[in-house]
Short mmCIF file of C-alpha atoms and ligand atoms in Angstrom, two decimals:
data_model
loop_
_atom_site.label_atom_id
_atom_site.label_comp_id
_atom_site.label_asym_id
_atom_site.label_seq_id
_atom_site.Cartn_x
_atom_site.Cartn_y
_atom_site.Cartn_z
CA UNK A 1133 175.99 290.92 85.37
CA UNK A 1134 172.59 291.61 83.94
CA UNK A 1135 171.81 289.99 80.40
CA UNK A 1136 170.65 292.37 77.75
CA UNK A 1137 167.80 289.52 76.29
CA UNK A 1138 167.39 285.89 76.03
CA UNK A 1139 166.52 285.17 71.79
CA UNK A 1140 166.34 281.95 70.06
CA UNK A 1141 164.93 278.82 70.15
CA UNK A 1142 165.72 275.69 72.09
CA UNK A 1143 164.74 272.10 72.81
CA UNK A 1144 165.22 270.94 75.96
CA UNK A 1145 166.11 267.84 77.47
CA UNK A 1146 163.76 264.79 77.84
CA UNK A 1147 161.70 264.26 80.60
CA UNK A 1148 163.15 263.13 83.70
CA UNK A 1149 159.96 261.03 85.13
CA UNK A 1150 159.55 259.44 81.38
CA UNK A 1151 162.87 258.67 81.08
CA UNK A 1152 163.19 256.96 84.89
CA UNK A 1153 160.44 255.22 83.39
CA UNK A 1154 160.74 253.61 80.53
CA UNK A 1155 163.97 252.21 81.49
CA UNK A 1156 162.86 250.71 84.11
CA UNK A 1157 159.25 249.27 82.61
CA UNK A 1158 162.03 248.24 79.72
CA UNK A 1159 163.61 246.33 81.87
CA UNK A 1160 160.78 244.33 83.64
CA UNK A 1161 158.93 243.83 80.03
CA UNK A 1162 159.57 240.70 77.87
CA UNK A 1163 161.29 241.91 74.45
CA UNK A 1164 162.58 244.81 73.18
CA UNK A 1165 162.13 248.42 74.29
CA UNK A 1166 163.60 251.64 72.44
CA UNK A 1167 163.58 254.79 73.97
CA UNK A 1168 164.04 257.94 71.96
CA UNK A 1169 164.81 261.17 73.81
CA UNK A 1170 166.18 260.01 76.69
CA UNK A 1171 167.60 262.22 79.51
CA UNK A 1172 171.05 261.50 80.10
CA UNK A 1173 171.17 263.44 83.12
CA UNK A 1174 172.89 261.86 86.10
CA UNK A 1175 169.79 260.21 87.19
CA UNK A 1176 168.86 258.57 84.61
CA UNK A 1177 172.13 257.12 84.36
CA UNK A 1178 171.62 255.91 87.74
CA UNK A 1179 168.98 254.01 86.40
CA UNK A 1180 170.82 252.73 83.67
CA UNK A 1181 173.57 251.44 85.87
CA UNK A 1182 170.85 249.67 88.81
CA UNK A 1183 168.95 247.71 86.14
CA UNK A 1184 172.07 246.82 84.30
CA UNK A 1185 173.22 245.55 87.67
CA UNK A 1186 170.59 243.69 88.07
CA UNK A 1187 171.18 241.38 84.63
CA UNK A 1188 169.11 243.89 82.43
CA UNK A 1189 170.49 244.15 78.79
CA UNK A 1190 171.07 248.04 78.30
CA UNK A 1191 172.51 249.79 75.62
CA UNK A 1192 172.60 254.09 75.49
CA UNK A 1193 173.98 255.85 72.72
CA UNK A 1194 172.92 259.57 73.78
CA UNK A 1195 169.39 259.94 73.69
CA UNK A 1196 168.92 256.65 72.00
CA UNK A 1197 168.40 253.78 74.13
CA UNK A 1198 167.77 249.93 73.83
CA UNK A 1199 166.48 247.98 76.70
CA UNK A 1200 166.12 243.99 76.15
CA UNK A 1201 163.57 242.80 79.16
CA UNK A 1202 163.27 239.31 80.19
CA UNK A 1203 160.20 240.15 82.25
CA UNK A 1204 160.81 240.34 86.34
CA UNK A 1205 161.65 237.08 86.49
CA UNK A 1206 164.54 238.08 84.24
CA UNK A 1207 166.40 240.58 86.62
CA UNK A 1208 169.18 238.46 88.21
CA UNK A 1209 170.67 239.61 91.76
CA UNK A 1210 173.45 242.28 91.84
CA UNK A 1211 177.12 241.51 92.30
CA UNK A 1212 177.36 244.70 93.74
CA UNK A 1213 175.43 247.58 95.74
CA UNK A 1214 173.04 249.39 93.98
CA UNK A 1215 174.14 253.13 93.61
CA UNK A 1216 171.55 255.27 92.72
CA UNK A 1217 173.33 258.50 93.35
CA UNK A 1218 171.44 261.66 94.04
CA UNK A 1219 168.21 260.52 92.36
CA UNK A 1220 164.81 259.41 94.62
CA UNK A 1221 162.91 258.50 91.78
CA UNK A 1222 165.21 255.54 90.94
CA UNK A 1223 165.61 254.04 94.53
CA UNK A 1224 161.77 254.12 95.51
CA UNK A 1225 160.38 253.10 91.71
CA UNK A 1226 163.12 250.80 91.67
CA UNK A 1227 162.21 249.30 95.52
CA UNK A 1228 158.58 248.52 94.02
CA UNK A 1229 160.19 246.04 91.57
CA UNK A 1230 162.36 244.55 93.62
CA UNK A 1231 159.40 243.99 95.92
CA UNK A 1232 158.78 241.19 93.54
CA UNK A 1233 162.37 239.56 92.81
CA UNK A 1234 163.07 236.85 95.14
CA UNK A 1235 167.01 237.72 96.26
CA UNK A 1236 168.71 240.27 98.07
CA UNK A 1237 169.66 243.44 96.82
CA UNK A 1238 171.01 246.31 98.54
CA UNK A 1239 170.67 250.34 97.72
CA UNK A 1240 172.57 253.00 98.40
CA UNK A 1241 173.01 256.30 96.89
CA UNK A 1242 174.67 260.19 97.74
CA UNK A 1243 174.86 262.09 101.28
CA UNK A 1244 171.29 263.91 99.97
CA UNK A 1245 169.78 260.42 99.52
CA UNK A 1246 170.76 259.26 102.78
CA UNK A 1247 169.04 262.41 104.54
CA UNK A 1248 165.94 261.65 102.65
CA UNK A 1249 162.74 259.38 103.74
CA UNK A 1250 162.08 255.91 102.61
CA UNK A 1251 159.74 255.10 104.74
CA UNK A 1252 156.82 256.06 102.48
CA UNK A 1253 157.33 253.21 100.32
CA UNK A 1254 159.06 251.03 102.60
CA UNK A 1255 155.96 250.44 105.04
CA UNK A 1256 153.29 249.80 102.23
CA UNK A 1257 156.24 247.32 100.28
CA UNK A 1258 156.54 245.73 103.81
CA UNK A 1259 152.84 245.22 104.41
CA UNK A 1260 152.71 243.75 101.05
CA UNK A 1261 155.09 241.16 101.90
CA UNK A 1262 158.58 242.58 101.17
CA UNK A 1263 161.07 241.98 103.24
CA UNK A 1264 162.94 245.73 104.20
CA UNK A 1265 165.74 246.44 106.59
CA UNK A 1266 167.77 249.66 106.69
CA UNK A 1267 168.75 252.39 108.94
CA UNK A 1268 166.03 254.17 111.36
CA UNK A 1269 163.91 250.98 111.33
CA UNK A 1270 164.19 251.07 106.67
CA UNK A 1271 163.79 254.70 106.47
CA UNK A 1272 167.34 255.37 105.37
CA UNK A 1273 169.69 253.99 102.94
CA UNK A 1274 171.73 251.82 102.87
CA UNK A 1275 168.57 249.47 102.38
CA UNK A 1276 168.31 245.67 102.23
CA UNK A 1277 165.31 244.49 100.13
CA UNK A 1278 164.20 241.05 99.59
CA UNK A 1279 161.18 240.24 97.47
CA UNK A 1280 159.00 237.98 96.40
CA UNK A 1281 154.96 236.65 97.52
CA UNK A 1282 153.68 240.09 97.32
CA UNK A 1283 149.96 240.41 97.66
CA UNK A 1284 147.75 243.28 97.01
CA UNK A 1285 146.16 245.76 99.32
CA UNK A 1286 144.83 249.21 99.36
CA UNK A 1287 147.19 252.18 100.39
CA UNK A 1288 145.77 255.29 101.73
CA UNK A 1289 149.11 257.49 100.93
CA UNK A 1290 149.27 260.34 103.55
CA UNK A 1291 151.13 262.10 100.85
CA UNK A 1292 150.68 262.94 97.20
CA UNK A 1293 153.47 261.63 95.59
CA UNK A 1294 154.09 259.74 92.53
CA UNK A 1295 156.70 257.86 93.79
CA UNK A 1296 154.93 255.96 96.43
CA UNK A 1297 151.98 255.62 93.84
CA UNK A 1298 154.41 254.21 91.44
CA UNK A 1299 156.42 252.02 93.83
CA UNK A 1300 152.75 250.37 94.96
CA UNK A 1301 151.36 249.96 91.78
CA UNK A 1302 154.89 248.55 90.75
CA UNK A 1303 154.86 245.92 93.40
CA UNK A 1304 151.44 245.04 92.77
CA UNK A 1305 151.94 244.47 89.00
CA UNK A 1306 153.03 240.76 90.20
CA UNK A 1307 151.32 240.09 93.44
CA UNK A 1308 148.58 238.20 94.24
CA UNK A 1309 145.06 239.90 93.59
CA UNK A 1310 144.44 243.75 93.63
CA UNK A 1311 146.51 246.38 94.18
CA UNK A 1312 145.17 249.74 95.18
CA UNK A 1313 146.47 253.49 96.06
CA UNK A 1314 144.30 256.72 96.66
CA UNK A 1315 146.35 260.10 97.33
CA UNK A 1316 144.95 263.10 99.14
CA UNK A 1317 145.59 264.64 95.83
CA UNK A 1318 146.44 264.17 92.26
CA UNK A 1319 149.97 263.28 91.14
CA UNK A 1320 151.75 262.95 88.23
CA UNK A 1321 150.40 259.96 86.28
CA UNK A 1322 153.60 258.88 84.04
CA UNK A 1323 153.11 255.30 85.35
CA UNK A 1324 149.39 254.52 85.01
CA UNK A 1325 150.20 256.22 81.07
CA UNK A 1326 153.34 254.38 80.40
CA UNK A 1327 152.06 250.79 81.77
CA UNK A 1328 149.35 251.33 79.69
CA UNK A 1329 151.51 251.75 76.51
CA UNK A 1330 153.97 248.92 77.65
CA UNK A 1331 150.49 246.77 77.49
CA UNK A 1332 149.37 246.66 80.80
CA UNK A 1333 145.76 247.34 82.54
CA UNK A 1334 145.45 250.10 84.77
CA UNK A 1335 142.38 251.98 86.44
CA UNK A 1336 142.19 255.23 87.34
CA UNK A 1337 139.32 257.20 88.89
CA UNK A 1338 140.02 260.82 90.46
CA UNK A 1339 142.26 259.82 93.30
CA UNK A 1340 142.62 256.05 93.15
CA UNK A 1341 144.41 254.06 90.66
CA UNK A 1342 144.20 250.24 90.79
CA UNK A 1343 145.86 247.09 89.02
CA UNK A 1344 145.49 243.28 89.04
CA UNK A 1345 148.61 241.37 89.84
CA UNK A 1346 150.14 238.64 87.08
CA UNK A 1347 150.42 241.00 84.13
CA UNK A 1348 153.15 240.81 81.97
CA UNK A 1349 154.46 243.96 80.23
CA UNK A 1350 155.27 243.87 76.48
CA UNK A 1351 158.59 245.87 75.13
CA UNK A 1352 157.35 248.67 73.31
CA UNK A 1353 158.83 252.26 71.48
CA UNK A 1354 158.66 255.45 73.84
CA UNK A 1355 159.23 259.01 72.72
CA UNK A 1356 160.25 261.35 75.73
CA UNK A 1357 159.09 264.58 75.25
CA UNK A 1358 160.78 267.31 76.22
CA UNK A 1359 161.01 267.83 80.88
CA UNK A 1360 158.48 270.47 81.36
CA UNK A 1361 160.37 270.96 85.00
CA UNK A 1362 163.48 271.63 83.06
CA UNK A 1363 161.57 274.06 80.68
CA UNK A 1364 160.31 275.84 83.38
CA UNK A 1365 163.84 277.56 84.07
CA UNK A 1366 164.13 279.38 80.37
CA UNK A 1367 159.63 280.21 81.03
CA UNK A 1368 160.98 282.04 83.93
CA UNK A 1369 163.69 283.55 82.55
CA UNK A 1370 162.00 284.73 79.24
CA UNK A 1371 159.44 286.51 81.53
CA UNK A 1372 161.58 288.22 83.75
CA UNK A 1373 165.11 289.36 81.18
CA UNK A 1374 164.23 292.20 79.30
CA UNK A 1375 163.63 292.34 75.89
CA UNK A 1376 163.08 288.49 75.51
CA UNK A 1377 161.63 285.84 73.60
CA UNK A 1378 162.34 282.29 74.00
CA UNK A 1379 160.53 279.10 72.05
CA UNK A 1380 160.95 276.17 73.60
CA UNK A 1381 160.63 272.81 71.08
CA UNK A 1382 158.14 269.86 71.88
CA UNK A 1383 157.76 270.32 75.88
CA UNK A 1384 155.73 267.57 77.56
CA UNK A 1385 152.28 268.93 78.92
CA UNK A 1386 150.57 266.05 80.65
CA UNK A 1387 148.20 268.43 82.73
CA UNK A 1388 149.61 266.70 86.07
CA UNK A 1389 152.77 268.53 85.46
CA UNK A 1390 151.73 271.84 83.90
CA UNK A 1391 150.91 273.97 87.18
CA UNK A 1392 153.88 275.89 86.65
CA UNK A 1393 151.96 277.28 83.32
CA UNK A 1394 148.66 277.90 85.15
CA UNK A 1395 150.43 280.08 87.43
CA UNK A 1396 152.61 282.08 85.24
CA UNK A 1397 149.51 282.66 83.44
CA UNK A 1398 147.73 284.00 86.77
CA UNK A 1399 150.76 286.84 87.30
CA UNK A 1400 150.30 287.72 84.04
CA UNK A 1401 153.36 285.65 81.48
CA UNK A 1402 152.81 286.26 78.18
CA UNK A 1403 152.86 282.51 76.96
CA UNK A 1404 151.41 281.16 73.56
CA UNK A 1405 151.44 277.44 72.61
CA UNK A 1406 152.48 275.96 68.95
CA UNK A 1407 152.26 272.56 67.45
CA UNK A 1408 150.24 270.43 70.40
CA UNK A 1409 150.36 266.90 70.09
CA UNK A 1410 150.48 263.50 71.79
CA UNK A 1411 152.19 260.19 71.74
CA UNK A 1412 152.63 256.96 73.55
CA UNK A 1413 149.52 258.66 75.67
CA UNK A 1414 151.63 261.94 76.27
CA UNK A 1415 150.70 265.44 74.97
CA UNK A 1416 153.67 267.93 74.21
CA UNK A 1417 154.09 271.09 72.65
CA UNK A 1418 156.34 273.96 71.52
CA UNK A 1419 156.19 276.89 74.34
CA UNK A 1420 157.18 280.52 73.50
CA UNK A 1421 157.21 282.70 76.16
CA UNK A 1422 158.06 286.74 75.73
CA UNK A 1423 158.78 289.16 78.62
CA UNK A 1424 156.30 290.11 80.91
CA UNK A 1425 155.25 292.32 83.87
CA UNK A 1426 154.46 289.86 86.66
CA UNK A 1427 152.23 289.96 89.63
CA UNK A 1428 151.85 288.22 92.58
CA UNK A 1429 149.51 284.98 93.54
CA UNK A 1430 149.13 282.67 96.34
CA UNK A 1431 149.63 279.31 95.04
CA UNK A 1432 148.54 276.38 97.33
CA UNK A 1433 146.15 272.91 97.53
CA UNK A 1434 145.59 270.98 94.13
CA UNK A 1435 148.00 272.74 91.88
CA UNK A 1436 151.24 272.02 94.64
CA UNK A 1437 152.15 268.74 93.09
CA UNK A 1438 151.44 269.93 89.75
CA UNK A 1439 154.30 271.93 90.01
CA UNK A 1440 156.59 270.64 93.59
CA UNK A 1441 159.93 270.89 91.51
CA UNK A 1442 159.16 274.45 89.91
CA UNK A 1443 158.59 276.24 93.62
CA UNK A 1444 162.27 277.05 93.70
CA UNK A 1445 162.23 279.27 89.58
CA UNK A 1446 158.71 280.02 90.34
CA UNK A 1447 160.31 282.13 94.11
CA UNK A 1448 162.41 283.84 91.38
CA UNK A 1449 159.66 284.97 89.09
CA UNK A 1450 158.04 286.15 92.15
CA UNK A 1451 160.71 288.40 93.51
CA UNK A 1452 160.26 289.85 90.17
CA UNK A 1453 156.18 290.35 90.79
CA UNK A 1454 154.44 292.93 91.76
CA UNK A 1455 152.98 292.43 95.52
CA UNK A 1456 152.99 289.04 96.99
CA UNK A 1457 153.18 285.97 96.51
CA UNK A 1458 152.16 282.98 98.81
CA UNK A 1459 152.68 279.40 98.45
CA UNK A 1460 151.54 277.25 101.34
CA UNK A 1461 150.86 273.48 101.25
CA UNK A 1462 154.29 273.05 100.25
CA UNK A 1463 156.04 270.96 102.74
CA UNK A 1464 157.21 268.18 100.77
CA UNK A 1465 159.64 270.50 99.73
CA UNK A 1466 161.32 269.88 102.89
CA UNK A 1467 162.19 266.23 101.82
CA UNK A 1468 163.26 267.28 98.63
CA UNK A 1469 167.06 266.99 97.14
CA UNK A 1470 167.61 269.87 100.13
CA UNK A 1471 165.20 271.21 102.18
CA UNK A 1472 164.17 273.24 99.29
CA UNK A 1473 161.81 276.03 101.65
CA UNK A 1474 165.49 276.82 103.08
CA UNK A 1475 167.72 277.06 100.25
CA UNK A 1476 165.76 278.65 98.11
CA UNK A 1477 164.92 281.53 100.80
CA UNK A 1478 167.95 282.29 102.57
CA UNK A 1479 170.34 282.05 98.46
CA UNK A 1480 167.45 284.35 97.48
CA UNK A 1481 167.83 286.68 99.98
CA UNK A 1482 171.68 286.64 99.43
CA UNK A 1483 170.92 288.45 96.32
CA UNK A 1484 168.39 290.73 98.14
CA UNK A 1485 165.17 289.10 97.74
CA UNK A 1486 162.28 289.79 100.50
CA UNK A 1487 161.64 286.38 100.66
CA UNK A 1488 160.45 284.77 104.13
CA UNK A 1489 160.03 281.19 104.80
CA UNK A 1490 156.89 279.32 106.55
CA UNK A 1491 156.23 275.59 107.56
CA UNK A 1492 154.83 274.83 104.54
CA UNK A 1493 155.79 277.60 101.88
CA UNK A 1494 157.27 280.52 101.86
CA UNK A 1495 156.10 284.72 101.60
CA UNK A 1496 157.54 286.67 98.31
CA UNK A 1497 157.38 290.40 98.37
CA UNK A 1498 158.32 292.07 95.08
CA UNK A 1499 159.64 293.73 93.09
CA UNK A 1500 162.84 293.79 94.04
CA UNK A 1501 166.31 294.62 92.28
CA UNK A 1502 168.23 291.27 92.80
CA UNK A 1503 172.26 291.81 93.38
CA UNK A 1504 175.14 289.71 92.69
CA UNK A 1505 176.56 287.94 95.31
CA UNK A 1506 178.26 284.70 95.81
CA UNK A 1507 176.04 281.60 96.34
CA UNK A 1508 175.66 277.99 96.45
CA UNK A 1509 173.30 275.24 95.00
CA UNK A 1510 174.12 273.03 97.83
CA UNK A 1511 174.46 270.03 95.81
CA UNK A 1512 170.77 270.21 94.21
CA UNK A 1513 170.26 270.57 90.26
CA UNK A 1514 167.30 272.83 90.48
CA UNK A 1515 168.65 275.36 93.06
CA UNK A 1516 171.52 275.44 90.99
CA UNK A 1517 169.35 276.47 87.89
CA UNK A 1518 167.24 279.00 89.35
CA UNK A 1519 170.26 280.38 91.15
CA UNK A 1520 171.92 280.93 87.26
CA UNK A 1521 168.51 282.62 86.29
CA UNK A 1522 168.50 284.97 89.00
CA UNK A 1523 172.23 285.83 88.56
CA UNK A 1524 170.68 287.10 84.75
CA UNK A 1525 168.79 289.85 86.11
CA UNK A 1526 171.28 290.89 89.09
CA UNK A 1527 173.54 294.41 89.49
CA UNK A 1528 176.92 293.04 89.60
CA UNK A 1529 178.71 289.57 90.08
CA UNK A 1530 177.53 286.52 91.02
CA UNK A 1531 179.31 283.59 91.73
CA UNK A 1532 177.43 279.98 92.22
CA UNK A 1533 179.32 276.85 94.10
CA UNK A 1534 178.33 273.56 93.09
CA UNK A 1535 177.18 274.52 89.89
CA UNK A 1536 178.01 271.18 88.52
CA UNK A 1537 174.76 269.77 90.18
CA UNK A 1538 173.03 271.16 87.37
CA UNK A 1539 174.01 267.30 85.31
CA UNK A 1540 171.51 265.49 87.47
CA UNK A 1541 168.61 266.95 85.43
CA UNK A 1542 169.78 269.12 82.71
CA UNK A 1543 173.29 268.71 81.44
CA UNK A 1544 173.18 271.10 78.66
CA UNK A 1545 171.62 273.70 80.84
CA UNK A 1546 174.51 276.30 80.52
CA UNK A 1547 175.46 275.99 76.42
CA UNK A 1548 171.74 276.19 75.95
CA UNK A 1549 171.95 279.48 78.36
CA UNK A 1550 174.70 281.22 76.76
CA UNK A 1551 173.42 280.32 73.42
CA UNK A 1552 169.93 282.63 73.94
CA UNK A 1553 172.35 285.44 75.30
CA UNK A 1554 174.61 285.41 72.37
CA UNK A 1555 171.97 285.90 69.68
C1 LIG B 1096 158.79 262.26 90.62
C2 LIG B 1096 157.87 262.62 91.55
C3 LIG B 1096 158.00 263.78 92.44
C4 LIG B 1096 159.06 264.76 91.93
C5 LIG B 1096 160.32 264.05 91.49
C6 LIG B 1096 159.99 263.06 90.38
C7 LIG B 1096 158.54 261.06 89.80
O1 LIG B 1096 158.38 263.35 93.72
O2 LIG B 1096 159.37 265.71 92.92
O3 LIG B 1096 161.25 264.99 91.02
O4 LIG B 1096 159.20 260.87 88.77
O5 LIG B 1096 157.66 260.25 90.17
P1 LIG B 1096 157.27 262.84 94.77
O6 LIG B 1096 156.61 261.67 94.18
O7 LIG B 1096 158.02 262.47 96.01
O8 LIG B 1096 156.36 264.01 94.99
#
């Protein structure tokens, strides 16, 4: 049923990337690391449960976390498989580092990990000396890795993508000599910031970042700021319910991740920024966004992987837009939790949307009056989420299967819903 107006304030969860992250540079540091903030989405704690698996002293309590690190040479090899459930970040960081422990390990993780490509970090970790086997020649889990004499090269990635960045410049961190990745274009830079502020030295020019092997990290304190991506759900949703206005506490705004803002700003959002600050090398910022008449854009090239996980709310705003809306350049979507170009067009259209998908993108007409109708997140958090936000604005019933994939990212998702309805 249609919601009369979102109203209030809310802080949402910490940032998924950061909190992948820190755990995990926590881990490989020598001394003590706390972590304030933390997502405990089901990711993270995927995280939590590899590196504590691997010997790492862990303790959570909520958002509070305590890693003691022992340095690489401190992990210890697993008992057991590594699960690392439905979350990508955590199996291809986590095959960087273990590009650099000399036993075996093995990773597995959910049925939407094991349709998704590892090959991207697999072939640069192998031509750096890891040793990789796993289905489809190491593209697919379950994956054997066994580390150790890694030396440095330079990476041309085909792809921009943090995680292959990250897994590289991970793997280098120990090996012998220079390390080196350049990207077709700019990812999110979470790693080159956090090494940074867990001691390390790290260059960056536009596309290339660089390190020299045999650097130690130190334990240090990290603040997660609140998951922009996450954010981006209640952004959409104060634009599009009537009669809205939503602030949204201390949101991270490293400009790799703040596409999504650009282009609400180009169909017209009425967004204003409060209280901008930075810390541990990571601005953030109270958003408050009010309802708006939206048009449409074309959205494609350098801003895509500022904003790859907000495609699927950003389709929604656009069904709500005036004219169209094109995104192209999109195709790692298709590699995504689902193929995210499908399930985001043919749930939308469920609902009524004129919504058409392309190779890369897909073609929003709008406006159009959304319906109720009964529809599924297909296992993945963020179609689940947008799925919710378009059920807000719908004529009549909707019903959503697999709504409990919404934990992987954003646990609280539906209190913190029903509390901006209720005021
Ligand atoms: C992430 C990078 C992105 C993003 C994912 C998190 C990260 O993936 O989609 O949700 O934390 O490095 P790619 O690096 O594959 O683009």
């Amino acid at each position: 049923m249609p919601i009369q107006s979102l109203y209030g304030t809310i802080k949402v969860p910490g940032d998924k990337s950061i909190s992948h992250r820190a755990v995990m540079f926590g881990s490989i540091a020598e001394g003590k690391t706390t972590i304030n903030g933390f997502l405990t989405g089901e990711d993270c704690l995927s995280t939590i449960s590899c590196f504590k698996k691997l010997g790492v002293n862990i303790v959570q309590e909520n958002e509070h976390v305590t890693v003691k690190g022992n340095g690489i040479s401190g992990l210890r090899p697993p008992s057991e498989d590594l699960y690392v459930g439905n979350s990508g970040t955590t199996i291809r960081l986590m095959l960087g580092i273990l590009a650099n422990t000399p036993f075996t390990s093995v990773l597995t993780g959910d049925d939407s990990i094991a349709k998704r490509p590892m090959n991207r970090v697999t072939k640069p970790l192998k031509q750096m000396g890891a040793e990789i086997n796993g289905n489809d020649s190491g593209n697919k889990i379950p994956l054997q890795i066994k580390g150790g004499n890694v030396k440095g090269i330079h990476y041309d990635s085909p792809i921009a993508s943090a995680q292959v960045k990250s897994a590289i410049i991970l793997a280098g961190l120990e090996g012998e000599g220079t390390t080196s990745v350049t990207e077709p274009l700019k990812s999110r830079d979470h790693t080159e910031r956090m090494l940074e502020a867990f001691g390390a030295e790290v260059k960056s020019d536009a596309l290339t970042v660089s390190i020299e092997g045999g650097q130690q990290l130190k334990g240090t304190h990290i603040e997660v700021p609140g998951d922009i991506s996450s954010a981006a759900f209640f952004l959409v949703a104060g634009a599009i319910v009537p009669d809205s206005t939503i602030t949204l506490q201390k949101v991270g705004l490293n400009p790799t991740r703040t596409g999504i803002l650009d282009v609400l700003n180009d169909m017209g959002a009425e967004i204003s920024y409060q209280n901008v600050n930075e810390e541990a090398s990571e601005p953030y910022g109270d958003l408050i966004i009010k309802t708006s008449s939206l048009k449409g854009t074309v959205i494609k090239g350098d801003v895509i992987p500022r904003l790859i996980d907000e495609i699927p709310i950003i389709a929604l705003a656009a069904t709500q837009a005036e004219g169209q809306t094109v995104i192209q350049d999109a195709h790692e979507l298709r590699v995504k939790e689902t193929d995210r170009i499908e399930t985001v067009v043919n749930e939308l259209k469920k609902m009524g949307a004129e919504i058409e998908a392309t190779e890369d993108g897909m073609i929003i007409n709008g406006k159009t009056h959304l319906k109720g109708a009964s529809v599924q997140s297909h296992g993945d958090h963020r179609i689940g989420m947008m799925l919710s936000i378009a059920s807000c604005i719908a004529e009549g019933d909707t019903t959503l299967d697999q709504s409990e994939a919404v934990a992987v990212s954003y646990p609280s998702f539906f209190d913190q819903l029903k509390r901006l309805s209720n005021q």
